[in-house]
Amino acid sequence: EVQLVESGGGLVQPGGSLRLSCAASGFMFSSYWMSWVRQAPGEGLEWVANIKQDGSEKYYADSVKGRFTFSRDNAKSLLSLQMNSLRVEDTAVYYCASLTGDAFDFWGQGTMVTVSS
Amino acid sequence: DIHMIQSPSSVSASVGDKVIITCLASQRIGNYLAWYQQKPGKGPKLLIYAASSLLNGVPSRFSGGGSETAFILTISNVQPEDVATYYCQQGQNFPITFGQGTRLEI
């Protein structure tokens, strides 16, 4: 069974940092592009970032470019999202997801990030 | 950026009804279109990819169609467990973008 389990969310002040993790199991993790997608409270879905199977290519939404860094450890089947210079508008549930072709085929349950003073 | 516009924003149906949700893209996207179902408090679930391909295990009452700029998600014989918000998503270009969602009530 495919499982994606996010962790690391919490409350942080504006300008602060947070590191999210996503533990993957049940599939050939190293063969998949992986992604982060977020959802602000009561709002729709917003794509955040993609990373290639070997980590050699990364793509970011303009809203997070230069502040967020996406990485992966294929040996541990682990994703990380380092979030710096956090803003109030980064408040959201953050989901990790696997990407097959152009669709997100499996999703985690999400981890909540709240940026507030 | 490619903008995805869904309609309606919400729909109320009775059990057994047919529901059609429309998704319009601001540019041609071929068939790079996926549909997701999200139930309250849960992560989204992929229903349909490549505009019309049903993911294994998804009930056959869900179907998708369309190409380039106009797409539809059809739910035939709506069931109580279909209460959710549905999103379309384009994967033709970066940034990947989603529609604003359609809430289905029974």
Tab-separated table of C-alpha atoms in Angstrom:
chain	number	residue	atom	x	y	z
A	1	GLU	CA	0.000	0.000	0.000
A	2	VAL	CA	1.311	3.419	-0.973
A	3	GLN	CA	1.814	5.702	2.015
A	4	LEU	CA	2.992	9.299	2.177
A	5	VAL	CA	3.261	10.728	5.677
A	6	GLU	CA	4.050	14.403	6.185
A	7	SER	CA	5.439	15.875	9.383
A	8	GLY	CA	7.108	19.013	10.685
A	9	GLY	CA	4.252	21.487	10.545
A	10	GLY	CA	3.517	23.927	13.323
A	11	LEU	CA	3.250	27.553	14.364
A	12	VAL	CA	6.027	29.922	13.318
A	13	GLN	CA	6.414	33.700	13.341
A	14	PRO	CA	6.648	35.712	10.127
A	15	GLY	CA	10.225	35.630	8.864
A	16	GLY	CA	10.896	32.316	10.556
A	17	SER	CA	11.820	28.916	9.158
A	18	LEU	CA	10.359	25.446	9.193
A	19	ARG	CA	11.378	22.132	7.661
A	20	LEU	CA	8.738	19.704	6.468
A	21	SER	CA	9.354	16.023	5.846
A	22	CYS	CA	7.475	13.375	3.915
A	23	ALA	CA	8.153	9.665	4.464
A	24	ALA	CA	7.217	7.444	1.535
A	25	SER	CA	6.580	3.711	1.462
A	26	GLY	CA	4.840	1.061	-0.602
A	27	PHE	CA	6.187	2.076	-4.009
A	28	MET	CA	9.470	2.551	-5.892
A	29	PHE	CA	10.129	6.013	-4.492
A	30	SER	CA	13.319	6.613	-6.481
A	31	SER	CA	11.418	6.166	-9.767
A	32	TYR	CA	8.950	8.981	-9.232
A	33	TRP	CA	8.892	12.722	-9.578
A	34	MET	CA	7.566	14.082	-6.283
A	35	SER	CA	5.753	17.277	-5.383
A	36	TRP	CA	4.442	19.553	-2.669
A	37	VAL	CA	0.984	21.068	-2.981
A	38	ARG	CA	-0.564	23.366	-0.380
A	39	GLN	CA	-4.045	24.462	0.580
A	40	ALA	CA	-4.743	27.609	2.574
A	41	PRO	CA	-7.625	27.346	5.067
A	42	GLY	CA	-10.935	27.229	3.199
A	43	GLU	CA	-9.195	27.700	-0.141
A	44	GLY	CA	-8.259	25.628	-3.185
A	45	LEU	CA	-5.112	23.749	-4.098
A	46	GLU	CA	-1.837	25.464	-5.015
A	47	TRP	CA	1.141	23.646	-6.501
A	48	VAL	CA	4.379	24.495	-4.671
A	49	ALA	CA	7.285	22.485	-6.107
A	50	ASN	CA	8.407	19.407	-8.067
A	51	ILE	CA	11.603	17.382	-7.864
A	52	LYS	CA	12.921	14.866	-10.375
A	53	GLN	CA	13.691	11.261	-9.472
A	54	ASP	CA	17.411	11.905	-8.863
A	55	GLY	CA	16.964	15.427	-7.525
A	56	SER	CA	18.732	16.968	-10.519
A	57	GLU	CA	15.760	19.101	-11.569
A	58	LYS	CA	13.532	21.179	-9.339
A	59	TYR	CA	10.704	23.540	-10.155
A	60	TYR	CA	9.065	26.039	-7.841
A	61	ALA	CA	6.007	28.253	-7.854
A	62	ASP	CA	6.933	31.929	-8.132
A	63	SER	CA	5.326	32.526	-4.734
A	64	VAL	CA	7.980	30.391	-2.976
A	65	LYS	CA	10.989	30.644	-5.301
A	66	GLY	CA	14.114	31.716	-3.455
A	67	ARG	CA	12.572	30.975	-0.046
A	68	PHE	CA	11.733	27.246	-0.213
A	69	THR	CA	14.149	24.414	-1.021
A	70	PHE	CA	12.948	20.962	-2.032
A	71	SER	CA	15.226	17.952	-1.567
A	72	ARG	CA	15.007	14.184	-1.428
A	73	ASP	CA	16.914	11.217	-0.004
A	74	ASN	CA	16.194	8.159	-2.129
A	75	ALA	CA	18.069	5.863	0.251
A	76	LYS	CA	15.628	6.787	3.017
A	77	SER	CA	12.555	7.390	0.789
A	78	LEU	CA	12.297	10.825	2.325
A	79	LEU	CA	11.356	14.269	1.020
A	80	SER	CA	12.210	17.551	2.705
A	81	LEU	CA	10.902	21.060	2.188
A	82	GLN	CA	13.005	23.751	3.838
A	83	MET	CA	10.876	26.878	4.197
A	84	ASN	CA	12.631	30.154	5.036
A	85	SER	CA	11.439	33.754	5.307
A	86	LEU	CA	7.923	32.525	5.970
A	87	ARG	CA	5.009	34.859	5.363
A	88	VAL	CA	1.467	34.925	6.706
A	89	GLU	CA	0.271	33.895	3.241
A	90	ASP	CA	2.273	30.656	3.497
A	91	THR	CA	-0.239	29.439	6.090
A	92	ALA	CA	-1.693	26.236	4.676
A	93	VAL	CA	-1.917	22.486	4.850
A	94	TYR	CA	1.079	21.132	2.952
A	95	TYR	CA	0.671	17.852	1.069
A	96	CYS	CA	3.375	15.745	-0.509
A	97	ALA	CA	2.313	13.839	-3.594
A	98	SER	CA	3.765	11.524	-6.195
A	99	LEU	CA	3.626	12.642	-9.801
A	100	THR	CA	2.988	10.271	-12.690
A	101	GLY	CA	3.028	12.012	-16.030
A	102	ASP	CA	1.211	15.239	-15.332
A	103	ALA	CA	-1.090	14.026	-12.533
A	104	PHE	CA	-0.611	13.684	-8.774
A	105	ASP	CA	-1.535	10.053	-8.236
A	106	PHE	CA	-0.976	9.614	-4.497
A	107	TRP	CA	-1.231	12.160	-1.692
A	108	GLY	CA	-0.396	12.293	1.973
A	109	GLN	CA	-2.766	13.452	4.706
A	110	GLY	CA	-1.031	16.813	4.999
A	111	THR	CA	0.698	18.825	7.714
A	112	MET	CA	-0.507	22.247	8.875
A	113	VAL	CA	1.793	25.252	8.789
A	114	THR	CA	0.615	28.419	10.524
A	115	VAL	CA	2.584	31.630	10.127
A	116	SER	CA	1.427	34.174	12.673
A	117	SER	CA	2.796	36.573	15.245
B	1	ASP	CA	0.141	31.091	-16.252
B	2	ILE	CA	-2.704	28.878	-17.428
B	3	HIS	CA	-5.923	29.695	-15.584
B	4	MET	CA	-8.430	26.949	-14.921
B	5	ILE	CA	-12.052	27.982	-14.411
B	6	GLN	CA	-14.527	25.499	-13.000
B	7	SER	CA	-18.291	25.748	-13.021
B	8	PRO	CA	-20.451	25.581	-11.143
B	9	SER	CA	-18.730	26.495	-7.873
B	10	SER	CA	-21.264	24.347	-6.043
B	11	VAL	CA	-23.982	21.922	-7.044
B	12	SER	CA	-26.738	20.170	-5.147
B	13	ALA	CA	-27.938	16.798	-6.393
B	14	SER	CA	-30.131	13.910	-5.327
B	15	VAL	CA	-28.992	10.309	-5.092
B	16	GLY	CA	-29.134	8.798	-8.574
B	17	ASP	CA	-28.768	12.113	-10.425
B	18	LYS	CA	-26.186	12.874	-13.078
B	19	VAL	CA	-23.836	15.765	-12.308
B	20	ILE	CA	-21.621	17.517	-14.837
B	21	ILE	CA	-18.738	19.768	-13.812
B	22	THR	CA	-17.002	21.914	-16.407
B	23	CYS	CA	-13.391	23.051	-16.461
B	24	LEU	CA	-12.156	25.648	-18.944
B	25	ALA	CA	-8.470	26.341	-19.588
B	26	SER	CA	-7.200	29.775	-20.624
B	27	GLN	CA	-4.831	28.147	-23.146
B	28	ARG	CA	-4.799	24.918	-25.113
B	29	ILE	CA	-3.535	22.087	-22.925
B	30	GLY	CA	-4.110	19.048	-25.122
B	31	ASN	CA	-5.318	16.290	-22.789
B	32	TYR	CA	-3.021	17.221	-19.872
B	33	LEU	CA	-5.960	17.454	-17.493
B	34	ALA	CA	-6.659	15.588	-14.263
B	35	TRP	CA	-9.619	15.508	-11.872
B	36	TYR	CA	-9.438	15.081	-8.098
B	37	GLN	CA	-11.925	14.444	-5.324
B	38	GLN	CA	-11.315	15.909	-1.873
B	39	LYS	CA	-13.418	15.012	1.147
B	40	PRO	CA	-13.395	17.258	4.229
B	41	GLY	CA	-10.223	16.934	6.283
B	42	LYS	CA	-8.579	14.600	3.776
B	43	GLY	CA	-5.983	14.871	1.041
B	44	PRO	CA	-7.196	14.910	-2.563
B	45	LYS	CA	-7.610	11.671	-4.511
B	46	LEU	CA	-6.925	11.335	-8.218
B	47	LEU	CA	-9.970	10.212	-10.177
B	48	ILE	CA	-9.135	10.825	-13.826
B	49	TYR	CA	-5.924	11.591	-15.701
B	50	ALA	CA	-5.183	12.436	-19.316
B	51	ALA	CA	-8.644	14.021	-19.475
B	52	SER	CA	-10.567	10.758	-19.756
B	53	SER	CA	-8.580	7.866	-18.241
B	54	LEU	CA	-10.127	6.466	-15.066
B	55	LEU	CA	-7.673	5.556	-12.319
B	56	ASN	CA	-7.811	1.892	-11.260
B	57	GLY	CA	-10.299	1.400	-8.462
B	58	VAL	CA	-12.337	4.541	-9.159
B	59	PRO	CA	-16.039	3.727	-9.652
B	60	SER	CA	-17.154	3.686	-13.273
B	61	ARG	CA	-19.873	6.268	-12.556
B	62	PHE	CA	-17.068	8.837	-12.830
B	63	SER	CA	-16.028	9.781	-16.354
B	64	GLY	CA	-14.088	12.571	-18.007
B	65	GLY	CA	-13.991	14.122	-21.433
B	66	GLY	CA	-12.832	17.043	-23.492
B	67	SER	CA	-9.586	18.369	-24.906
B	68	GLU	CA	-7.548	21.535	-25.411
B	69	THR	CA	-9.592	24.170	-23.529
B	70	ALA	CA	-12.871	22.552	-22.459
B	71	PHE	CA	-13.247	19.546	-20.179
B	72	ILE	CA	-16.026	17.890	-18.220
B	73	LEU	CA	-16.288	15.558	-15.272
B	74	THR	CA	-19.492	13.530	-15.223
B	75	ILE	CA	-20.765	11.701	-12.165
B	76	SER	CA	-23.590	9.391	-13.159
B	77	ASN	CA	-25.898	7.905	-10.545
B	78	VAL	CA	-24.547	10.142	-7.753
B	79	GLN	CA	-24.091	8.356	-4.423
B	80	PRO	CA	-23.997	9.789	-0.858
B	81	GLU	CA	-20.276	9.023	-0.619
B	82	ASP	CA	-19.628	11.378	-3.562
B	83	VAL	CA	-20.117	14.426	-1.309
B	84	ALA	CA	-16.807	16.241	-1.770
B	85	THR	CA	-15.072	19.091	-3.552
B	86	TYR	CA	-13.810	18.334	-7.046
B	87	TYR	CA	-10.803	20.016	-8.666
B	88	CYS	CA	-9.410	20.022	-12.172
B	89	GLN	CA	-5.664	20.482	-12.755
B	90	GLN	CA	-3.570	21.158	-15.833
B	91	GLY	CA	-0.114	19.673	-16.301
B	92	GLN	CA	0.721	21.104	-19.701
B	93	ASN	CA	2.890	23.973	-18.465
B	94	PHE	CA	4.579	25.198	-15.330
B	95	PRO	CA	3.263	26.448	-13.041
B	96	ILE	CA	0.873	23.551	-12.570
B	97	THR	CA	-2.510	25.100	-11.834
B	98	PHE	CA	-5.820	23.956	-10.386
B	99	GLY	CA	-9.387	25.080	-10.822
B	100	GLN	CA	-11.020	26.755	-7.845
B	101	GLY	CA	-13.098	23.677	-6.995
B	102	THR	CA	-16.714	22.547	-7.222
B	103	ARG	CA	-18.510	21.504	-4.053
B	104	LEU	CA	-21.009	18.666	-4.478
B	105	GLU	CA	-23.818	18.381	-1.949
B	106	ILE	CA	-26.465	15.701	-1.732
